[in-house]
GROMACS .gro file of N, CA, C and O in nm:
model
  496
    1LEU      N    1   8.763   9.757  12.007
    1LEU     CA    2   8.846   9.695  11.862
    1LEU      C    3   8.769   9.527  11.843
    1LEU      O    4   8.732   9.474  11.750
    2GLU      N    5   8.742   9.449  11.971
    2GLU     CA    6   8.743   9.316  11.944
    2GLU      C    7   8.564   9.317  11.866
    2GLU      O    8   8.552   9.223  11.761
    3ARG      N    9   8.480   9.406  11.926
    3ARG     CA   10   8.348   9.411  11.884
    3ARG      C   11   8.356   9.444  11.752
    3ARG      O   12   8.260   9.402  11.623
    4LEU      N   13   8.415   9.550  11.703
    4LEU     CA   14   8.452   9.639  11.558
    4LEU      C   15   8.500   9.490  11.443
    4LEU      O   16   8.459   9.481  11.345
    5SER      N   17   8.582   9.419  11.536
    5SER     CA   18   8.675   9.319  11.431
    5SER      C   19   8.575   9.213  11.396
    5SER      O   20   8.613   9.136  11.281
    6ALA      N   21   8.445   9.182  11.439
    6ALA     CA   22   8.340   9.089  11.366
    6ALA      C   23   8.297   9.163  11.289
    6ALA      O   24   8.222   9.055  11.200
    7GLN      N   25   8.287   9.306  11.224
    7GLN     CA   26   8.241   9.377  11.112
    7GLN      C   27   8.324   9.407  11.049
    7GLN      O   28   8.326   9.412  10.887
    8TRP      N   29   8.449   9.457  11.078
    8TRP     CA   30   8.556   9.511  10.979
    8TRP      C   31   8.709   9.401  10.965
    8TRP      O   32   8.720   9.352  11.077
    9ASP      N   33   8.772   9.416  10.885
    9ASP     CA   34   8.896   9.371  10.875
    9ASP      C   35   9.001   9.460  10.922
    9ASP      O   36   8.985   9.581  10.853
   10PHE      N   37   9.124   9.484  10.992
   10PHE     CA   38   9.213   9.546  11.041
   10PHE      C   39   9.296   9.530  10.939
   10PHE      O   40   9.351   9.443  10.937
   11ALA      N   41   9.370   9.641  10.915
   11ALA     CA   42   9.526   9.646  10.869
   11ALA      C   43   9.609   9.761  10.961
   11ALA      O   44   9.533   9.850  11.017
   12ILE      N   45   9.721   9.781  10.943
   12ILE     CA   46   9.797   9.860  11.015
   12ILE      C   47   9.892   9.936  10.937
   12ILE      O   48   9.957   9.861  10.829
   13PHE      N   49   9.890  10.085  10.931
   13PHE     CA   50  10.021  10.139  10.831
   13PHE      C   51  10.070  10.224  10.983
   13PHE      O   52  10.016  10.307  11.018
   14THR      N   53  10.165  10.209  11.018
   14THR     CA   54  10.244  10.261  11.117
   14THR      C   55  10.403  10.336  11.105
   14THR      O   56  10.412  10.251  11.030
   15GLY      N   57  10.392  10.423  11.158
   15GLY     CA   58  10.538  10.471  11.175
   15GLY      C   59  10.655  10.425  11.231
   15GLY      O   60  10.780  10.475  11.233
   16ARG      N   61  10.586  10.324  11.302
   16ARG     CA   62  10.733  10.242  11.419
   16ARG      C   63  10.760  10.117  11.325
   16ARG      O   64  10.703  10.064  11.213
   17LEU      N   65  10.882  10.092  11.380
   17LEU     CA   66  10.957   9.965  11.298
   17LEU      C   67  10.857   9.800  11.381
   17LEU      O   68  10.791   9.849  11.454
   18ARG      N   69  10.853   9.737  11.308
   18ARG     CA   70  10.755   9.632  11.326
   18ARG      C   71  10.764   9.566  11.463
   18ARG      O   72  10.716   9.540  11.507
   19MET      N   73  10.912   9.567  11.493
   19MET     CA   74  10.984   9.510  11.646
   19MET      C   75  10.885   9.620  11.719
   19MET      O   76  10.801   9.551  11.824
   20GLU      N   77  10.882   9.724  11.747
   20GLU     CA   78  10.808   9.815  11.802
   20GLU      C   79  10.648   9.781  11.808
   20GLU      O   80  10.585   9.774  11.927
   21ALA      N   81  10.591   9.808  11.691
   21ALA     CA   82  10.478   9.759  11.671
   21ALA      C   83  10.429   9.628  11.714
   21ALA      O   84  10.316   9.613  11.783
   22GLU      N   85  10.504   9.541  11.727
   22GLU     CA   86  10.464   9.424  11.777
   22GLU      C   87  10.460   9.416  11.907
   22GLU      O   88  10.376   9.333  11.969
   23ILE      N   89  10.532   9.489  11.953
   23ILE     CA   90  10.556   9.476  12.146
   23ILE      C   91  10.413   9.537  12.185
   23ILE      O   92  10.348   9.513  12.262
   24THR      N   93  10.396   9.657  12.109
   24THR     CA   94  10.231   9.751  12.137
   24THR      C   95  10.145   9.657  12.129
   24THR      O   96  10.046   9.612  12.209
   25LEU      N   97  10.107   9.585  12.023
   25LEU     CA   98  10.013   9.529  11.983
   25LEU      C   99   9.998   9.414  12.052
   25LEU      O  100   9.862   9.338  12.105
   26ASN      N  101  10.095   9.351  12.087
   26ASN     CA  102  10.107   9.196  12.177
   26ASN      C  103  10.022   9.264  12.328
   26ASN      O  104  10.009   9.157  12.367
   27ARG      N  105  10.088   9.386  12.367
   27ARG     CA  106  10.010   9.385  12.484
   27ARG      C  107   9.883   9.469  12.481
   27ARG      O  108   9.814   9.431  12.585
   28PHE      N  109   9.827   9.512  12.393
   28PHE     CA  110   9.713   9.593  12.397
   28PHE      C  111   9.625   9.529  12.301
   28PHE      O  112   9.498   9.581  12.298
   29ALA      N  113   9.647   9.440  12.211
   29ALA     CA  114   9.555   9.383  12.116
   29ALA      C  115   9.607   9.239  12.064
   29ALA      O  116   9.548   9.211  11.942
   30ALA      N  117   9.627   9.153  12.148
   30ALA     CA  118   9.696   9.022  12.130
   30ALA      C  119   9.592   8.967  12.080
   30ALA      O  120   9.634   8.845  11.984
   31ASN      N  121   9.454   8.967  12.100
   31ASN     CA  122   9.389   8.867  12.037
   31ASN      C  123   9.303   8.941  11.913
   31ASN      O  124   9.209   8.861  11.841
   32LEU      N  125   9.343   9.026  11.854
   32LEU     CA  126   9.307   9.082  11.703
   32LEU      C  127   9.351   9.048  11.628
   32LEU      O  128   9.520   9.037  11.604
   33MET      N  129   9.322   9.033  11.503
   33MET     CA  130   9.385   8.986  11.362
   33MET      C  131   9.398   9.129  11.299
   33MET      O  132   9.308   9.191  11.251
   34PHE      N  133   9.534   9.135  11.245
   34PHE     CA  134   9.558   9.263  11.157
   34PHE      C  135   9.649   9.232  11.033
   34PHE      O  136   9.730   9.160  11.083
   35ASP      N  137   9.573   9.251  10.912
   35ASP     CA  138   9.625   9.168  10.799
   35ASP      C  139   9.591   9.282  10.669
   35ASP      O  140   9.468   9.310  10.644
   36PRO      N  141   9.687   9.338  10.643
   36PRO     CA  142   9.823   9.322  10.667
   36PRO      C  143   9.892   9.412  10.737
   36PRO      O  144   9.808   9.518  10.795
   37TRP      N  145  10.009   9.402  10.770
   37TRP     CA  146  10.092   9.491  10.851
   37TRP      C  147  10.164   9.575  10.788
   37TRP      O  148  10.236   9.498  10.688
   38VAL      N  149  10.178   9.726  10.754
   38VAL     CA  150  10.310   9.780  10.699
   38VAL      C  151  10.342   9.878  10.775
   38VAL      O  152  10.295   9.982  10.849
   39CYS      N  153  10.481   9.870  10.841
   39CYS     CA  154  10.535   9.925  10.922
   39CYS      C  155  10.680  10.034  10.871
   39CYS      O  156  10.679  10.013  10.725
   40ALA      N  157  10.711  10.086  10.915
   40ALA     CA  158  10.800  10.150  10.879
   40ALA      C  159  10.932  10.110  10.789
   40ALA      O  160  10.999  10.169  10.707
   41ASP      N  161  10.991   9.982  10.860
   41ASP     CA  162  11.076   9.928  10.783
   41ASP      C  163  11.001   9.827  10.649
   41ASP      O  164  11.108   9.763  10.587
   42ASP      N  165  10.871   9.856  10.610
   42ASP     CA  166  10.823   9.809  10.485
   42ASP      C  167  10.815   9.907  10.417
   42ASP      O  168  10.731   9.878  10.272
   43VAL      N  169  10.850  10.037  10.390
   43VAL     CA  170  10.843  10.129  10.305
   43VAL      C  171  10.965  10.213  10.267
   43VAL      O  172  11.032  10.210  10.385
   44VAL      N  173  10.959  10.261  10.175
   44VAL     CA  174  11.074  10.343  10.124
   44VAL      C  175  11.041  10.485  10.193
   44VAL      O  176  11.153  10.584  10.265
   45ASN      N  177  10.923  10.554  10.154
   45ASN     CA  178  10.886  10.676  10.160
   45ASN      C  179  10.792  10.670  10.307
   45ASN      O  180  10.704  10.628  10.354
   46ALA      N  181  10.851  10.766  10.430
   46ALA     CA  182  10.776  10.764  10.589
   46ALA      C  183  10.666  10.880  10.543
   46ALA      O  184  10.659  10.923  10.445
   47LYS      N  185  10.549  10.844  10.636
   47LYS     CA  186  10.435  10.948  10.633
   47LYS      C  187  10.492  11.096  10.660
   47LYS      O  188  10.585  11.099  10.702
   48PRO      N  189  10.431  11.164  10.559
   48PRO     CA  190  10.296  11.170  10.535
   48PRO      C  191  10.294  11.109  10.409
   48PRO      O  192  10.160  11.105  10.351
   49HIS      N  193  10.393  11.009  10.358
   49HIS     CA  194  10.369  10.973  10.203
   49HIS      C  195  10.277  10.848  10.204
   49HIS      O  196  10.285  10.801  10.333
   50PRO      N  197  10.191  10.855  10.128
   50PRO     CA  198  10.075  10.721  10.161
   50PRO      C  199  10.129  10.585  10.111
   50PRO      O  200  10.040  10.508  10.102
   51GLU      N  201  10.269  10.562  10.085
   51GLU     CA  202  10.320  10.429  10.052
   51GLU      C  203  10.267  10.318  10.134
   51GLU      O  204  10.197  10.234  10.057
   52GLY      N  205  10.234  10.337  10.241
   52GLY     CA  206  10.189  10.207  10.331
   52GLY      C  207  10.019  10.222  10.313
   52GLY      O  208   9.984  10.106  10.292
   53LEU      N  209   9.988  10.280  10.291
   53LEU     CA  210   9.803  10.281  10.235
   53LEU      C  211   9.774  10.247  10.118
   53LEU      O  212   9.696  10.146  10.066
   54GLU      N  213   9.894  10.274  10.018
   54GLU     CA  214   9.873  10.216   9.854
   54GLU      C  215   9.929  10.081   9.876
   54GLU      O  216   9.842   9.979   9.808
   55LYS      N  217  10.011  10.021  10.002
   55LYS     CA  218  10.025   9.876   9.979
   55LYS      C  219   9.926   9.796  10.039
   55LYS      O  220   9.895   9.706   9.994
   56ILE      N  221   9.852   9.836  10.136
   56ILE     CA  222   9.747   9.807  10.181
   56ILE      C  223   9.627   9.767  10.061
   56ILE      O  224   9.579   9.695  10.066
   57ARG      N  225   9.614   9.907  10.004
   57ARG     CA  226   9.502   9.911   9.920
   57ARG      C  227   9.563   9.798   9.822
   57ARG      O  228   9.460   9.723   9.757
   58ALA      N  229   9.662   9.769   9.742
   58ALA     CA  230   9.712   9.699   9.624
   58ALA      C  231   9.686   9.545   9.697
   58ALA      O  232   9.626   9.459   9.620
   59LEU      N  233   9.716   9.502   9.806
   59LEU     CA  234   9.654   9.395   9.889
   59LEU      C  235   9.511   9.345   9.926
   59LEU      O  236   9.465   9.236   9.917
   60ASN      N  237   9.448   9.454   9.893
   60ASN     CA  238   9.299   9.450   9.952
   60ASN      C  239   9.220   9.533   9.845
   60ASN      O  240   9.133   9.637   9.861
   61PRO      N  241   9.228   9.517   9.697
   61PRO     CA  242   9.181   9.639   9.615
   61PRO      C  243   9.006   9.645   9.599
   61PRO      O  244   8.959   9.753   9.554
   62GLU      N  245   8.956   9.518   9.646
   62GLU     CA  246   8.798   9.527   9.653
   62GLU      C  247   8.716   9.594   9.778
   62GLU      O  248   8.634   9.625   9.780
   63ARG      N  249   8.805   9.620   9.865
   63ARG     CA  250   8.783   9.675  10.002
   63ARG      C  251   8.756   9.817  10.024
   63ARG      O  252   8.873   9.883   9.963
   64ARG      N  253   8.665   9.894  10.088
   64ARG     CA  254   8.665  10.006  10.119
   64ARG      C  255   8.739  10.051  10.241
   64ARG      O  256   8.768   9.957  10.332
   65MET      N  257   8.835  10.145  10.229
   65MET     CA  258   8.931  10.166  10.332
   65MET      C  259   8.892  10.312  10.417
   65MET      O  260   8.857  10.396  10.373
   66LEU      N  261   8.962  10.287  10.551
   66LEU     CA  262   8.904  10.393  10.602
   66LEU      C  263   9.057  10.382  10.708
   66LEU      O  264   9.100  10.285  10.753
   67TYR      N  265   9.085  10.532  10.742
   67TYR     CA  266   9.205  10.526  10.807
   67TYR      C  267   9.205  10.620  10.927
   67TYR      O  268   9.127  10.706  10.916
   68LEU      N  269   9.258  10.550  11.047
   68LEU     CA  270   9.214  10.625  11.160
   68LEU      C  271   9.377  10.671  11.221
   68LEU      O  272   9.468  10.571  11.216
   69GLY      N  273   9.390  10.810  11.299
   69GLY     CA  274   9.543  10.829  11.326
   69GLY      C  275   9.526  10.935  11.439
   69GLY      O  276   9.424  11.002  11.407
   70ASP      N  277   9.638  10.930  11.504
   70ASP     CA  278   9.619  11.050  11.593
   70ASP      C  279   9.736  11.155  11.596
   70ASP      O  280   9.786  11.230  11.666
   71SER      N  281   9.774  11.190  11.442
   71SER     CA  282   9.922  11.259  11.401
   71SER      C  283   9.857  11.328  11.276
   71SER      O  284   9.767  11.276  11.187
   72ILE      N  285   9.933  11.444  11.265
   72ILE     CA  286   9.910  11.564  11.164
   72ILE      C  287   9.956  11.461  11.035
   72ILE      O  288   9.891  11.444  10.910
   73ASP      N  289  10.056  11.376  11.049
   73ASP     CA  290  10.097  11.291  10.954
   73ASP      C  291  10.047  11.194  10.876
   73ASP      O  292  10.028  11.147  10.760
   74ASP      N  293   9.964  11.139  10.982
   74ASP     CA  294   9.828  11.008  10.961
   74ASP      C  295   9.707  11.115  10.854
   74ASP      O  296   9.691  11.042  10.766
   75ALA      N  297   9.718  11.238  10.891
   75ALA     CA  298   9.586  11.275  10.841
   75ALA      C  299   9.671  11.310  10.694
   75ALA      O  300   9.565  11.300  10.567
   76ARG      N  301   9.768  11.386  10.708
   76ARG     CA  302   9.796  11.418  10.553
   76ARG      C  303   9.833  11.266  10.446
   76ARG      O  304   9.819  11.300  10.333
   77SER      N  305   9.902  11.159  10.504
   77SER     CA  306   9.899  11.052  10.424
   77SER      C  307   9.770  10.962  10.390
   77SER      O  308   9.746  10.974  10.271
   78ALA      N  309   9.663  11.026  10.450
   78ALA     CA  310   9.536  10.943  10.454
   78ALA      C  311   9.495  11.048  10.309
   78ALA      O  312   9.426  11.022  10.189
   79ARG      N  313   9.499  11.186  10.331
   79ARG     CA  314   9.478  11.261  10.212
   79ARG      C  315   9.539  11.247  10.081
   79ARG      O  316   9.466  11.249   9.984
   80ALA      N  317   9.652  11.218  10.115
   80ALA     CA  318   9.732  11.186   9.985
   80ALA      C  319   9.717  11.065   9.925
   80ALA      O  320   9.736  11.035   9.789
   81GLY      N  321   9.694  10.955   9.966
   81GLY     CA  322   9.616  10.852   9.927
   81GLY      C  323   9.491  10.846   9.920
   81GLY      O  324   9.433  10.721   9.859
   82ALA      N  325   9.395  10.932   9.926
   82ALA     CA  326   9.280  10.958   9.891
   82ALA      C  327   9.199  10.854   9.963
   82ALA      O  328   9.102  10.763   9.937
   83VAL      N  329   9.235  10.853  10.153
   83VAL     CA  330   9.165  10.746  10.200
   83VAL      C  331   9.089  10.845  10.316
   83VAL      O  332   9.125  10.882  10.383
   84PRO      N  333   8.993  10.792  10.326
   84PRO     CA  334   8.872  10.864  10.446
   84PRO      C  335   8.952  10.841  10.563
   84PRO      O  336   9.005  10.736  10.600
   85PHE      N  337   8.965  10.937  10.660
   85PHE     CA  338   9.045  10.986  10.770
   85PHE      C  339   8.953  11.030  10.880
   85PHE      O  340   8.858  11.107  10.872
   86ILE      N  341   8.985  10.944  11.020
   86ILE     CA  342   8.915  10.963  11.110
   86ILE      C  343   9.012  10.994  11.227
   86ILE      O  344   9.134  10.910  11.221
   87GLY      N  345   9.021  11.119  11.288
   87GLY     CA  346   9.135  11.155  11.382
   87GLY      C  347   9.114  11.108  11.525
   87GLY      O  348   8.981  11.114  11.539
   88ILE      N  349   9.183  11.075  11.587
   88ILE     CA  350   9.168  11.047  11.723
   88ILE      C  351   9.266  11.153  11.850
   88ILE      O  352   9.361  11.162  11.819
   89SER      N  353   9.179  11.225  11.902
   89SER     CA  354   9.275  11.328  11.979
   89SER      C  355   9.212  11.280  12.142
   89SER      O  356   9.077  11.352  12.139
   90SER      N  357   9.251  11.286  12.212
   90SER     CA  358   9.212  11.252  12.337
   90SER      C  359   9.240  11.376  12.401
   90SER      O  360   9.271  11.453  12.421
   91HIS      N  361   9.089  11.383  12.496
   91HIS     CA  362   9.109  11.502  12.625
   91HIS      C  363   9.195  11.509  12.700
   91HIS      O  364   9.227  11.624  12.779
   92ARG      N  365   9.302  11.388  12.747
   92ARG     CA  366   9.387  11.385  12.826
   92ARG      C  367   9.501  11.457  12.765
   92ARG      O  368   9.621  11.490  12.848
   93ASN      N  369   9.512  11.472  12.632
   93ASN     CA  370   9.613  11.538  12.570
   93ASN      C  371   9.603  11.693  12.594
   93ASN      O  372   9.515  11.747  12.586
   94PRO      N  373   9.696  11.785  12.671
   94PRO     CA  374   9.700  11.913  12.715
   94PRO      C  375   9.674  11.954  12.562
   94PRO      O  376   9.634  12.092  12.574
   95ARG      N  377   9.717  11.897  12.458
   95ARG     CA  378   9.705  12.001  12.337
   95ARG      C  379   9.565  11.966  12.248
   95ARG      O  380   9.549  11.983  12.143
   96HIS      N  381   9.474  11.900  12.321
   96HIS     CA  382   9.365  11.834  12.248
   96HIS      C  383   9.276  11.934  12.159
   96HIS      O  384   9.271  11.877  12.045
   97ALA      N  385   9.278  12.010  12.232
   97ALA     CA  386   9.141  12.089  12.112
   97ALA      C  387   9.262  12.152  12.004
   97ALA      O  388   9.211  12.157  11.873
   98GLU      N  389   9.385  12.199  12.033
   98GLU     CA  390   9.434  12.226  11.905
   98GLU      C  391   9.510  12.105  11.789
   98GLU      O  392   9.440  12.135  11.654
   99LEU      N  393   9.514  11.967  11.852
   99LEU     CA  394   9.517  11.903  11.797
   99LEU      C  395   9.384  11.839  11.709
   99LEU      O  396   9.404  11.817  11.583
  100SER      N  397   9.285  11.854  11.764
  100SER     CA  398   9.108  11.817  11.701
  100SER      C  399   9.140  11.932  11.573
  100SER      O  400   9.095  11.882  11.495
  101ARG      N  401   9.171  12.047  11.581
  101ARG     CA  402   9.139  12.169  11.500
  101ARG      C  403   9.240  12.131  11.362
  101ARG      O  404   9.207  12.114  11.254
  102LEU      N  405   9.336  12.112  11.407
  102LEU     CA  406   9.456  12.087  11.307
  102LEU      C  407   9.425  11.934  11.234
  102LEU      O  408   9.434  11.932  11.096
  103LEU      N  409   9.354  11.835  11.294
  103LEU     CA  410   9.328  11.728  11.206
  103LEU      C  411   9.211  11.738  11.133
  103LEU      O  412   9.186  11.711  11.012
  104GLU      N  413   9.089  11.835  11.193
  104GLU     CA  414   8.981  11.864  11.075
  104GLU      C  415   9.039  11.946  10.966
  104GLU      O  416   8.987  11.922  10.838
  105ALA      N  417   9.140  12.046  11.018
  105ALA     CA  418   9.176  12.126  10.915
  105ALA      C  419   9.254  12.034  10.788
  105ALA      O  420   9.260  12.072  10.672
  106GLU      N  421   9.336  11.936  10.812
  106GLU     CA  422   9.366  11.825  10.715
  106GLU      C  423   9.281  11.755  10.648
  106GLU      O  424   9.343  11.643  10.573
  107GLY      N  425   9.133  11.767  10.684
  107GLY     CA  426   9.063  11.682  10.585
  107GLY      C  427   8.999  11.561  10.687
  107GLY      O  428   8.930  11.510  10.615
  108ALA      N  429   9.025  11.565  10.807
  108ALA     CA  430   8.922  11.439  10.883
  108ALA      C  431   8.810  11.422  10.894
  108ALA      O  432   8.749  11.560  10.893
  109ILE      N  433   8.717  11.353  10.840
  109ILE     CA  434   8.565  11.329  10.825
  109ILE      C  435   8.504  11.345  10.990
  109ILE      O  436   8.424  11.381  10.983
  110ALA      N  437   8.585  11.311  11.072
  110ALA     CA  438   8.558  11.304  11.210
  110ALA      C  439   8.690  11.309  11.302
  110ALA      O  440   8.790  11.267  11.274
  111VAL      N  441   8.648  11.368  11.426
  111VAL     CA  442   8.767  11.368  11.517
  111VAL      C  443   8.689  11.296  11.654
  111VAL      O  444   8.580  11.346  11.685
  112ILE      N  445   8.746  11.176  11.713
  112ILE     CA  446   8.699  11.128  11.810
  112ILE      C  447   8.769  11.125  11.964
  112ILE      O  448   8.891  11.120  11.936
  113GLU      N  449   8.730  11.120  12.045
  113GLU     CA  450   8.827  11.082  12.167
  113GLU      C  451   8.887  10.978  12.164
  113GLU      O  452   8.988  10.964  12.217
  114ASN      N  453   8.834  10.867  12.130
  114ASN     CA  454   8.891  10.753  12.153
  114ASN      C  455   8.818  10.628  12.033
  114ASN      O  456   8.704  10.678  12.006
  115LEU      N  457   8.866  10.515  12.057
  115LEU     CA  458   8.799  10.441  11.926
  115LEU      C  459   8.691  10.358  12.000
  115LEU      O  460   8.605  10.316  11.905
  116ASN      N  461   8.617  10.374  12.118
  116ASN     CA  462   8.517  10.347  12.162
  116ASN      C  463   8.392  10.402  12.100
  116ASN      O  464   8.267  10.404  12.059
  117GLU      N  465   8.407  10.556  12.039
  117GLU     CA  466   8.328  10.618  11.976
  117GLU      C  467   8.330  10.593  11.828
  117GLU      O  468   8.273  10.675  11.727
  118LEU      N  469   8.447  10.504  11.746
  118LEU     CA  470   8.428  10.495  11.621
  118LEU      C  471   8.304  10.474  11.550
  118LEU      O  472   8.258  10.484  11.466
  119GLU      N  473   8.222  10.352  11.649
  119GLU     CA  474   8.119  10.331  11.555
  119GLU      C  475   7.972  10.428  11.508
  119GLU      O  476   7.905  10.433  11.419
  120SER      N  477   8.000  10.525  11.596
  120SER     CA  478   7.913  10.662  11.601
  120SER      C  479   7.954  10.739  11.469
  120SER      O  480   7.868  10.812  11.408
  121VAL      N  481   8.095  10.741  11.411
  121VAL     CA  482   8.115  10.810  11.314
  121VAL      C  483   8.142  10.745  11.172
  121VAL      O  484   8.189  10.798  11.082
  122ILE      N  485   8.155  10.625  11.144
  122ILE     CA  486   8.192  10.563  11.050
  122ILE      C  487   8.105  10.563  10.947
  122ILE      O  488   7.935  10.545  10.972
  123PRO      N  489   8.162  10.633  10.835
  123PRO     CA  490   8.057  10.664  10.725
  123PRO      C  491   7.982  10.527  10.682
  123PRO      O  492   8.039  10.404  10.664
  124ALA      N  493   7.857  10.541  10.622
  124ALA     CA  494   7.763  10.397  10.556
  124ALA      C  495   7.817  10.375  10.423
  124ALA      O  496   7.881  10.451  10.352
   0.00000   0.00000   0.00000
């Protein structure tokens, strides 16, 4: 993510409450900038409604968006918001094959093992 942050702006749309998201980001991505953050406490409609993606788009109307996620609700939210979606399905997940198939069936343009594979699938 640090390498990608030199080329891309990051935003967050999460189903977690802001307090929960802050704990995770402070632990795993303290040096990265995410703007805006849209958390569960910022929307009326939870995923798979695209309200969070719509808020991000409204704040960055000139930017191309790409949504990454690891759940069916993420994929459905992206599809409902007309945002290209890349699924993440770790081989460590005992339901990896099933999740990968479901993410693809929901319209993922790619399904990757982890974020380190992102550059190889980002559309031009």
